[in-house]
Coordinates of C-alpha atoms in Angstrom, one line a residue:
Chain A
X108 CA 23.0 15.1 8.7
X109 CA 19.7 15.1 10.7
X110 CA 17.8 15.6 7.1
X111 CA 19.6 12.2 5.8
X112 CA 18.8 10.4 9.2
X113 CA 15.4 11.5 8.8
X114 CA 14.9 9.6 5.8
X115 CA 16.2 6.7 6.2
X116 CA 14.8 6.2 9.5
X117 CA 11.5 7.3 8.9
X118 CA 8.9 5.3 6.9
X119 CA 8.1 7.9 4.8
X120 CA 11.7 8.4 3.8
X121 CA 12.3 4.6 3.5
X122 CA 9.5 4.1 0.5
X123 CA 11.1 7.7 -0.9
X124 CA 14.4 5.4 -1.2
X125 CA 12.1 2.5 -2.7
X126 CA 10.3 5.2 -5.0
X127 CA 13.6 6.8 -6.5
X128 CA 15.3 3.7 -6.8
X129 CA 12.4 2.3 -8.5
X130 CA 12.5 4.7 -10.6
X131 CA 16.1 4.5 -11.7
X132 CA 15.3 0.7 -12.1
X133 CA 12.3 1.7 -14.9
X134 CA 15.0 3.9 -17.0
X135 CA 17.6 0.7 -16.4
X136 CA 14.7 -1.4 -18.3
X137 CA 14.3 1.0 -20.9
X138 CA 17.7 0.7 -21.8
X139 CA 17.9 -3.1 -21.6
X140 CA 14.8 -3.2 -23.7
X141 CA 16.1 -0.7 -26.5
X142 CA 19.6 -2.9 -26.6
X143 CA 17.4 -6.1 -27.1
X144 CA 15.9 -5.0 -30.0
X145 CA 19.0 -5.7 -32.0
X146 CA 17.8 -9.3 -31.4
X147 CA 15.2 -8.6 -33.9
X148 CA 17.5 -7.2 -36.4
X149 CA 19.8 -10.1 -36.2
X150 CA 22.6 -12.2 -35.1
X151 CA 25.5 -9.6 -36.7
X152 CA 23.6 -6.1 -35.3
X153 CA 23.3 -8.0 -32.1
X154 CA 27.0 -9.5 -31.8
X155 CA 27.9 -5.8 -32.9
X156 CA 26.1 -4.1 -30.0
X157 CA 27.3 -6.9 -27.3
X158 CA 31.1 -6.2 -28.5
X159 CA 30.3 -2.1 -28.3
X160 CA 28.9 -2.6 -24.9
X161 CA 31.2 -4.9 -23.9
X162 CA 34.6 -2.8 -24.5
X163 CA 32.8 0.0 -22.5
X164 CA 35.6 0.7 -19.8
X165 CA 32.8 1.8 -17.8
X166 CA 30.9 -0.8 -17.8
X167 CA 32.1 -2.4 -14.8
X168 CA 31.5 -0.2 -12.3
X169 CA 27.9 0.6 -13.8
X170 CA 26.9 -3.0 -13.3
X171 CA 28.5 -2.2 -9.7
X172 CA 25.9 0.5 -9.4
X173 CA 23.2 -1.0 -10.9
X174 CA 23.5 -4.7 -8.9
X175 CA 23.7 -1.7 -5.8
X176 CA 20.9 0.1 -6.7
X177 CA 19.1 -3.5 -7.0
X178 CA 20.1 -4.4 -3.8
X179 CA 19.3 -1.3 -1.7
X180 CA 15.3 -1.2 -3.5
X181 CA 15.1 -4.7 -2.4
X182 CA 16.8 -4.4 1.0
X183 CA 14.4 -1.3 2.0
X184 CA 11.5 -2.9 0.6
X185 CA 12.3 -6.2 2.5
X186 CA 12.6 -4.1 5.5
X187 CA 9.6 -2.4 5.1
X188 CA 7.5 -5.6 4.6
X189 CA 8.9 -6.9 7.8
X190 CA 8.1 -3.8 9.8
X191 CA 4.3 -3.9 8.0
X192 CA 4.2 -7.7 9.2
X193 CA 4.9 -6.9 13.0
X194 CA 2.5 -4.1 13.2
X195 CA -0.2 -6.5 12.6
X196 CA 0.6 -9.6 14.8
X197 CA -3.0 -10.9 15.0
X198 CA -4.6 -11.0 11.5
X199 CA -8.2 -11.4 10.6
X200 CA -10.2 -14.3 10.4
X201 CA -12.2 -12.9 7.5
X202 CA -10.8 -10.6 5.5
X203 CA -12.3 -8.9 2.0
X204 CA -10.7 -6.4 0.0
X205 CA -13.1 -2.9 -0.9
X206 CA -11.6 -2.1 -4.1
X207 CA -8.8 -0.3 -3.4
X208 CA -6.4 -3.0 -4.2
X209 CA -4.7 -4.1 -7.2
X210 CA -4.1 -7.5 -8.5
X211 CA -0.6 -5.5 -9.2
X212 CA -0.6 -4.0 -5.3
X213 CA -1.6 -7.2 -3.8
X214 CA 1.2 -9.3 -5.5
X215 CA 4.2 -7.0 -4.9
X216 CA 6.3 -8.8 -3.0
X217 CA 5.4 -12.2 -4.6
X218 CA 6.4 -10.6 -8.3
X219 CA 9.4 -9.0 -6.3
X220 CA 10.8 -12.5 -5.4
X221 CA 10.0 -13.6 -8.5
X222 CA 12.3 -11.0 -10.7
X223 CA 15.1 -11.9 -7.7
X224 CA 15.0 -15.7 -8.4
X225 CA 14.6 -14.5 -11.9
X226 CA 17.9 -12.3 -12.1
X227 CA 20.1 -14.8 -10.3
X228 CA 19.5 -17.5 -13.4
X229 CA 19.2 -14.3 -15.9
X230 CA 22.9 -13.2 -14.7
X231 CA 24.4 -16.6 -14.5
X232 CA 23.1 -17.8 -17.5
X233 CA 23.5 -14.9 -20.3
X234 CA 26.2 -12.8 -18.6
X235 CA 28.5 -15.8 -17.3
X236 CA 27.2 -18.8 -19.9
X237 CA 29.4 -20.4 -22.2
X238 CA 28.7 -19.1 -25.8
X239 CA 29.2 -21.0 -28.7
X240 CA 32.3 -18.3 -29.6
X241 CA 33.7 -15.3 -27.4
X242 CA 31.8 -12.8 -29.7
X243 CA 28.6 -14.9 -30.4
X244 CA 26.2 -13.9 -27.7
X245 CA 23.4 -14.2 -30.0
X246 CA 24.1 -18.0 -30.4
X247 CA 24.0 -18.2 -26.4
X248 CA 20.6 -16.4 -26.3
X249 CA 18.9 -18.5 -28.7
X250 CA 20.3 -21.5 -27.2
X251 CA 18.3 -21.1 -24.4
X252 CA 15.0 -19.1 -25.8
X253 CA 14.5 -21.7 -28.6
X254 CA 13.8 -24.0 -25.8
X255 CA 10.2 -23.2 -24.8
X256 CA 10.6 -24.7 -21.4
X257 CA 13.2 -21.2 -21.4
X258 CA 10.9 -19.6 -23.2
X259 CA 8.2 -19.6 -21.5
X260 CA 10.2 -19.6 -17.8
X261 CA 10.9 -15.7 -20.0
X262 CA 7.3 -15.1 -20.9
X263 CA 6.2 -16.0 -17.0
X264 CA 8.7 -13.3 -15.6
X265 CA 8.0 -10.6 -17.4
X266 CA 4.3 -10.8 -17.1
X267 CA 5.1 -10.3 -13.1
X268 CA 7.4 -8.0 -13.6
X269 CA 4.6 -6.0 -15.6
X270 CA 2.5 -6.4 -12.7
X271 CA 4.8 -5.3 -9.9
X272 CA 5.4 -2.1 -12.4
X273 CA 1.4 -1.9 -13.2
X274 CA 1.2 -0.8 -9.1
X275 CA 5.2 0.5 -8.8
X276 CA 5.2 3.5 -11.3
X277 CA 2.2 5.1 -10.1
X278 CA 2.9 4.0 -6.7
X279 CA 6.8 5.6 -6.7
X280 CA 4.6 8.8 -8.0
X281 CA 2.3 8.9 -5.0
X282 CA 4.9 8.4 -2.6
X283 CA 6.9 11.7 -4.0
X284 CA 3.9 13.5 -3.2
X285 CA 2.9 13.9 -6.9
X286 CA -0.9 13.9 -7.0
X287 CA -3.6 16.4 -8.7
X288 CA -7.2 15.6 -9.7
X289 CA -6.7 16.2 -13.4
X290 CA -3.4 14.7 -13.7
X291 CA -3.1 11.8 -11.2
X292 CA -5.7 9.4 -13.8
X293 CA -3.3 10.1 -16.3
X294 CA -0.4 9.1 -14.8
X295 CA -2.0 6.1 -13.2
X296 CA -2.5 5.0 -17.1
X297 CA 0.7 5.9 -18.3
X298 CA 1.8 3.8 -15.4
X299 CA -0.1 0.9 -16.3
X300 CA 0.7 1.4 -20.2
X301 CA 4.4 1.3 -19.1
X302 CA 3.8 -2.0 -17.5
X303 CA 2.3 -3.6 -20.3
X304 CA 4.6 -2.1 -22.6
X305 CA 7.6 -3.6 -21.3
X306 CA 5.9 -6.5 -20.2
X307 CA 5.1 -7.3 -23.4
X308 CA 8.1 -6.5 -25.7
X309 CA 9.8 -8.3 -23.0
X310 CA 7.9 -11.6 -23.5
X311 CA 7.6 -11.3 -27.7
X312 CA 11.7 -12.2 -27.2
X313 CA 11.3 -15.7 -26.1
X314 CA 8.0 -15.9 -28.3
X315 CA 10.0 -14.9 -31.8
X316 CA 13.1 -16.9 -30.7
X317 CA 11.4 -19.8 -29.6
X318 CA 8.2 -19.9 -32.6
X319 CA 9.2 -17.6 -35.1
X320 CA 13.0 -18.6 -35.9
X321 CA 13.9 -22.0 -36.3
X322 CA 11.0 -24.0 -34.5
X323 CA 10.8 -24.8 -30.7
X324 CA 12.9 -27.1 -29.3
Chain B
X1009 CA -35.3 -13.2 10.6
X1010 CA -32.6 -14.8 12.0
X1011 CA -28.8 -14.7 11.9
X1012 CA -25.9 -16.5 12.8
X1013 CA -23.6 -13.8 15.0
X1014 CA -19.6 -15.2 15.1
X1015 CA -18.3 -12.4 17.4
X1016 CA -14.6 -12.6 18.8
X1017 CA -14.6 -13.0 22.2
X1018 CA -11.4 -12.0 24.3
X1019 CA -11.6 -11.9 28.2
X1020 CA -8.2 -9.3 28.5
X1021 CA -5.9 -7.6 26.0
X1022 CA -3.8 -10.9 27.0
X1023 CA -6.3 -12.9 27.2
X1024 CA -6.8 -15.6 24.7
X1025 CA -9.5 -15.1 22.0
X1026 CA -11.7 -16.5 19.9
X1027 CA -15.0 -16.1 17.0
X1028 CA -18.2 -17.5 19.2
X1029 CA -21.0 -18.0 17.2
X1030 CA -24.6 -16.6 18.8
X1031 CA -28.3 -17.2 17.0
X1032 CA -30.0 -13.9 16.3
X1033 CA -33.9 -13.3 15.8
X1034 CA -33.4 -9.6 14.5
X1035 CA -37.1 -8.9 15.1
X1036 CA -37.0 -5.8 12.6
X1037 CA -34.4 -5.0 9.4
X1038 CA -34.8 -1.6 9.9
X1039 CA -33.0 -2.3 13.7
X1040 CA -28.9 -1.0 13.0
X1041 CA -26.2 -4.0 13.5
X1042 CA -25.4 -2.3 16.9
X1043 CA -28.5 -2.5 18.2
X1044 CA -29.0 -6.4 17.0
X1045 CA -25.4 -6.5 19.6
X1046 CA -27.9 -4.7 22.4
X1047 CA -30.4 -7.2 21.9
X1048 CA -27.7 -10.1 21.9
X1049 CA -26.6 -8.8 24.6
X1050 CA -29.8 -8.6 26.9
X1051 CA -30.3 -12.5 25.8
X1052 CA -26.9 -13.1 27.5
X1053 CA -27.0 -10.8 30.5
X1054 CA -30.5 -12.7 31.4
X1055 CA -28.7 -16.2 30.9
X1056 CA -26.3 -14.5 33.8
X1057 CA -23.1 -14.7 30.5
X1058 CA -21.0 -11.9 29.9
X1059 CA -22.4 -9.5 27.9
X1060 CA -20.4 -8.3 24.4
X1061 CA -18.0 -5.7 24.7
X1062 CA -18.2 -3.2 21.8
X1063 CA -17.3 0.8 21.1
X1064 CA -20.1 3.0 20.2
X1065 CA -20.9 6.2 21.3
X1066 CA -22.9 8.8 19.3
X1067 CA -24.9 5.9 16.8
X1068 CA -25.3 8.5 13.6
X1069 CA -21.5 8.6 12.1
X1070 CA -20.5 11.3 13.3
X1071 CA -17.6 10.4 16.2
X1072 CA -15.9 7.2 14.9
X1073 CA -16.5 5.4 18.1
X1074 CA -17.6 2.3 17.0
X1075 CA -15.0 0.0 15.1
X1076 CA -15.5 -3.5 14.2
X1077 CA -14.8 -5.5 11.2
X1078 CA -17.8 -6.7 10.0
X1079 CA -17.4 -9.6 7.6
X1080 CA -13.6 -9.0 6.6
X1081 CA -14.2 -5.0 6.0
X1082 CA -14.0 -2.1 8.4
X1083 CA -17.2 -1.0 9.7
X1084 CA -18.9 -3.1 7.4
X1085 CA -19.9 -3.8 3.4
X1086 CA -21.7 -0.2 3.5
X1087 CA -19.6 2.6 1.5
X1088 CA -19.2 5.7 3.1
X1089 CA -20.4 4.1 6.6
X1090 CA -19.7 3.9 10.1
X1091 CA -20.4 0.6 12.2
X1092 CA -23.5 2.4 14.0
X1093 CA -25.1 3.4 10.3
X1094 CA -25.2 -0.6 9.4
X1095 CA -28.8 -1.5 9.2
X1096 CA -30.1 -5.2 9.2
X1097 CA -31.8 -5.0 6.2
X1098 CA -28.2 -4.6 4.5
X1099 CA -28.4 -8.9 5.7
X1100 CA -30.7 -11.7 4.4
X1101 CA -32.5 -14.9 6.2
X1102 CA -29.8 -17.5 7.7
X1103 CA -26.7 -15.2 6.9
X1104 CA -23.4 -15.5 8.6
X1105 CA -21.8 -12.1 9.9
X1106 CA -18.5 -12.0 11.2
X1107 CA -17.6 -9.3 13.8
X1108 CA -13.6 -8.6 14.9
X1109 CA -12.0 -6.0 16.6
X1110 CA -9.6 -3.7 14.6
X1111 CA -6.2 -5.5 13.9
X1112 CA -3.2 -3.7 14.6
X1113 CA -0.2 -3.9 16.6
X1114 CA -1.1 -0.1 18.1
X1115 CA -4.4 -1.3 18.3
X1116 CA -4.0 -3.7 21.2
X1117 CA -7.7 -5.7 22.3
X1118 CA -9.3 -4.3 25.5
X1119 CA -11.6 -6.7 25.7
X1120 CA -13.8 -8.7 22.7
X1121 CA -14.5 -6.2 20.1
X1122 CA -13.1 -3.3 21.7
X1123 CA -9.5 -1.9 21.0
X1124 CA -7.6 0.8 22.3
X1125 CA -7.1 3.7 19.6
X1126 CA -5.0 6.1 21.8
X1127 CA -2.1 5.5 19.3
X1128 CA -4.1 7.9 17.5
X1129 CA -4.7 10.8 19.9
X1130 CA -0.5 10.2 21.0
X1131 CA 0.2 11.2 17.7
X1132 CA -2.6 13.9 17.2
X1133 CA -0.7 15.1 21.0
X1134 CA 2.7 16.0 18.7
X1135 CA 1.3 18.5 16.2
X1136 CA -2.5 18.0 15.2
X1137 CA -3.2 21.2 16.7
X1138 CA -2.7 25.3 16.1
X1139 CA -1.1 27.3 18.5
X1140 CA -2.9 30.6 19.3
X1141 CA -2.7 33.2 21.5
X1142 CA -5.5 33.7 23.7
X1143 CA -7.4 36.9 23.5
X1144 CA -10.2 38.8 21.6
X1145 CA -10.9 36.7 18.7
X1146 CA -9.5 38.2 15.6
X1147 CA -11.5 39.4 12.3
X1148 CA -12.7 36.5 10.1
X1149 CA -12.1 38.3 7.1
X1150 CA -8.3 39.2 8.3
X1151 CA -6.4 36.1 7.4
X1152 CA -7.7 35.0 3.5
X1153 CA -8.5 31.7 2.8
X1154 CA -9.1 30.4 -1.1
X1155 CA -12.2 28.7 -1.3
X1156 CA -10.5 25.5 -2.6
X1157 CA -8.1 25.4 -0.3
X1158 CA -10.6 25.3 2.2
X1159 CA -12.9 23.4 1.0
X1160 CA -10.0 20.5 0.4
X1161 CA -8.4 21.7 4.4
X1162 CA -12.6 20.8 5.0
X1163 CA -12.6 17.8 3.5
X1164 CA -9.4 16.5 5.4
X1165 CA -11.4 17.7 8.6
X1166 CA -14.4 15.6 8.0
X1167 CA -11.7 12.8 9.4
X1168 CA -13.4 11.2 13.0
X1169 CA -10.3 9.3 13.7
X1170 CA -12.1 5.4 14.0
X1171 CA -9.2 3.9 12.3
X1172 CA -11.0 2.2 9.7
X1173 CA -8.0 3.0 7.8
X1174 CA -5.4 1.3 9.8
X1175 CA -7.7 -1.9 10.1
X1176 CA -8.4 -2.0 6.5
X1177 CA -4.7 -1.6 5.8
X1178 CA -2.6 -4.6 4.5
X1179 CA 0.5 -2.9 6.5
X1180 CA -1.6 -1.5 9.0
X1181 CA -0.5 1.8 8.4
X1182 CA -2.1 5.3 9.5
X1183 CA -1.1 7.1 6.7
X1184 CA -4.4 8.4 6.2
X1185 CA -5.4 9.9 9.2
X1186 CA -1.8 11.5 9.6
X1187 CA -2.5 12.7 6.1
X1188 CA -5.7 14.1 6.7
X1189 CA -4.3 15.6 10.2
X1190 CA -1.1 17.0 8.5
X1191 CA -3.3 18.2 5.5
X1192 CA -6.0 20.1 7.2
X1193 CA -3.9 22.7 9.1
X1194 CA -1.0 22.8 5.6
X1195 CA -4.2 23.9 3.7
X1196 CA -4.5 26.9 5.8
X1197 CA -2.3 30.6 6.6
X1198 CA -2.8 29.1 10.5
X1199 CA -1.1 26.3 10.2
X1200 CA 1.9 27.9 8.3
X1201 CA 3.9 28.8 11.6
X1202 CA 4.2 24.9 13.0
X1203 CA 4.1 23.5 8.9
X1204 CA 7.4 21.8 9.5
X1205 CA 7.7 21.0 13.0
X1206 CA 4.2 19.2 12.9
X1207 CA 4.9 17.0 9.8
X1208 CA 8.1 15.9 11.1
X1209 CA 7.0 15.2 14.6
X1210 CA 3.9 13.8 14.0
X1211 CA 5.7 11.3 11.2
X1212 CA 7.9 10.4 14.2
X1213 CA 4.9 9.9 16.4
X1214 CA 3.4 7.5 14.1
X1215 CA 6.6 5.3 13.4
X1216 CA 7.0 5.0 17.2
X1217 CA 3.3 4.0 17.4
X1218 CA 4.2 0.5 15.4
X1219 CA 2.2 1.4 12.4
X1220 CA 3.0 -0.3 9.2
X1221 CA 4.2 1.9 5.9
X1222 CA 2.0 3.5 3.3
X1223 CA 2.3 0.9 -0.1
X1224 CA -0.4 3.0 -1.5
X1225 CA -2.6 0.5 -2.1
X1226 CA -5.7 2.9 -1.1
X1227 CA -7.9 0.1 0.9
X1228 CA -8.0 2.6 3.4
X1229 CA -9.9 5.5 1.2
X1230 CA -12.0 2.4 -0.1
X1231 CA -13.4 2.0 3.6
X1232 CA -12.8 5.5 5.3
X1233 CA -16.9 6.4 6.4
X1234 CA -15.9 9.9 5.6
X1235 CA -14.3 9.3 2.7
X1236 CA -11.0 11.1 3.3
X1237 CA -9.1 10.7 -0.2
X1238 CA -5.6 9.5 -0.4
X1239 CA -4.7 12.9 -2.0
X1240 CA -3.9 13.6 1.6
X1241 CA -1.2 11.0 1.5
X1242 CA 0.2 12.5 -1.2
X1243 CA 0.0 16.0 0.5
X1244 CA 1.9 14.2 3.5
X1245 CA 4.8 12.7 1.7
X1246 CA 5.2 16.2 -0.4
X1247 CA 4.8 18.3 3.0
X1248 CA 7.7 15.7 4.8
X1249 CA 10.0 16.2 1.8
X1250 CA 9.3 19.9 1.8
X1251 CA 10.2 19.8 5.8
X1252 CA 13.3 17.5 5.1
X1253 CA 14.4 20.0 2.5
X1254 CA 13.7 23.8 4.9
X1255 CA 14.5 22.3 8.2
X1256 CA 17.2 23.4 9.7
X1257 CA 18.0 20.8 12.3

């Protein structure tokens, strides 16, 4: 019991939490992103996978552990910030960053609320919208990413959530202690190539929906 | 040359504060930032003012006494620097420079520039130390050492405390020093008998201290004057999961 206390009192053991359930988080993208690529196939591959993942009797509780696993990486992290806020009542009056920060690092917690304002609308609308017929969630999507007011609301989010993943990978690694001289550059790029990666797949949704198939709205 | 000098002035650590700004002929660039402060300082104790409180100690980098936050960075724009090894020529004609005390909540204002560090030696007080028995001192060549090992255990050493790490912090965290203390004796056969009690303490020394968490953001390797790598934070978070993981408590 004292090992468990240990880490989720301690600092150290708090940003573990953050780290691992960051990490769950990238493999939950992963996923999401390989599903949405039957968007580029088309409406019936699409429909197809929707029904398939749909009629999973597990599905409900995995979106229980997921929306958990959300809450408890933001909860910590919110925590965190807090504590990092009161151990520095007094700031500066001139303050100028040496290098060491990111544009990524810097902007965590802005690109944090963004993806939570983001998920909230993402939920509501795709999960809980009306579709044009109970098996057509294609038709719902593209309702809303042929707008380009929608689509590039889209393209905006996933370029922060690229940032907050350009400093969260490598930072998740850090934190679990995983460092070496050869090996650490490399992951720092594979990091950063992760970002962009599903940063940018991401954001070529909206783009084909909203200027490749049938015009912007 | 001249200079404009804003220096925070604080009568107390309750007192209230605020920057003051003092003209500065800085009759050579060769004279260190410190000693421009001494000169400053003469000026004001001859006008009967109070003169400008300030850390400093050994003036050639070697025992982190001085700490200010010269123009928004610790100890200065100078990589690889202390406060005392900041030279005027590093300024032009007419600049501005900015001088603050450290900023942290477990660094609380003594008076103007000067903070109190002791949060630091608190937590050095719970396990940045070998225990030894007293005696004849035994052969050097009877407990081996790899070379890397103690060259890197070296290299977490070089750390003089200052605490340019937790002023240059966003979160005001002393992840690197802890890391550097922590790292220099898990490098090393001596520090193998007290591995998990000191990580474990020491982390709970440094959360009780009010520092902020580690983000990893690495400002604090961008300013350290001895540039102690974060590699030793890394070596800290694997040594407190390897403690979480063996202790038995």
């Amino acid at each position: 019991m004292e090992t468990l206390a240990r880490l989720v009192t301690s600092s150290i053991g708090r940003k573990l939490l953050v780290a691992a359930v960051g990490f769950l988080l990238c493999g939950f993208l992963m996923t999401h992103l390989a599903g949405n690529m039957f968007l580029f196939v088309g409406e019936k591959a699409f429909n197809t996978y929707a029904r398939v993942l749909e009629s999973n009797p597990f599905l409900l509780p995995i979106e229980l552990a997921l929306l958990g696993v959300i809450l408890l990486h933001a909860v910590v992290a919110l925590y965190l910030n807090l504590t990092s806020l009161a151990a520095r009542p007094v700031g500066y009056a001139m303050k100028r960053s040496r290098g060491g920060r990111t544009w990524g690092s810097a902007t965590m917690v802005y690109t944090a609320v963004l993806i939570g304002v983001f998920l909230v609308i993402h939920v509501k609308t795709f999960k809980y919208g009306v579709r044009p017929s109970p098996e057509d969630l294609y038709g719902l999507v593209m309702s809303y990413l042929q707008d380009w007011r929608w689509a590039l609301f889209y393209a905006v989010v996933m370029a922060g959530l690229g940032l907050h993943l350009s400093h969260g990978a490598w930072s998740a690694t850090q934190t679990f202690g995983i460092d070496h001289p050869k090996y650490t550059p490399l992951i720092k790029g594979a990091g950063l190539a992760f970002a962009v990666v599903v940063a940018a797949v991401f954001t070529a949704i909206p783009i084909w929906a909203c200027w490749f198939l049938g015009g912007a709205r | 040359m001249k200079v404009t000098l804003r220096v925070w002035r604080q009568t107390g650590p309750d007192g209230p504060g605020r920057l003051v700004s003092y003209e500065a002929e800085v009759p050579s660039t060769d004279m260190s930032f410190l000693e421009l402060l001494d000169t400053v300082n003469e000026g004001l104790i001859a006008k009967g003012e109070d003169a400008i409180a300030f850390d400093h100690d050994c003036r050639e980098g070697i025992c982190g006494m001085c700490s200010q936050v010269i123009d928004g960075q610790p100890h200065g724009p100078d990589k690889a620097a202390a406060t005392c090894q900041l030279h005027m020529r590093r300024f032009k004609d007419g600049d501005v420079i900015t001088a603050e005390p450290f900023r942290a909540k477990a660094f609380p204002v003594v008076k103007d520039l000067v903070v109190d560090r002791s949060a630091l030696d608190r937590v050095m007080t719970c396990g940045g130390f070998v225990s030894v028995n007293t005696g004849a001192a035994v052969d050097a060549n009877a407990v081996l050492v790899p070379k890397d090992d103690a060259e890197k255990a070296m290299d977490a050493a070089a750390c003089i405390g200052c605490g340019a790490c937790v002023a240059a912090c966003p979160n005001a965290a002393a992840m690197l020093f802890v890391g550097a203390k922590v790292s220099q004796f898990a490098l090393l056969p001596q520090g193998a008998p007290e591995r998990v009690r000191r990580v474990l303490s020491m982390r709970k020394a440094m959360d009780k201290e009010g520092f902020g968490h580690c983000s990893n953001e690495a400002e604090c390797e961008a300013v350290c004057p001895k540039e102690v790598k974060i590699s030793n934070i890394a070596r800290l978070n694997r040594e407190f999961i390897r403690a979480l993981a063996v202790s038995d408590g």
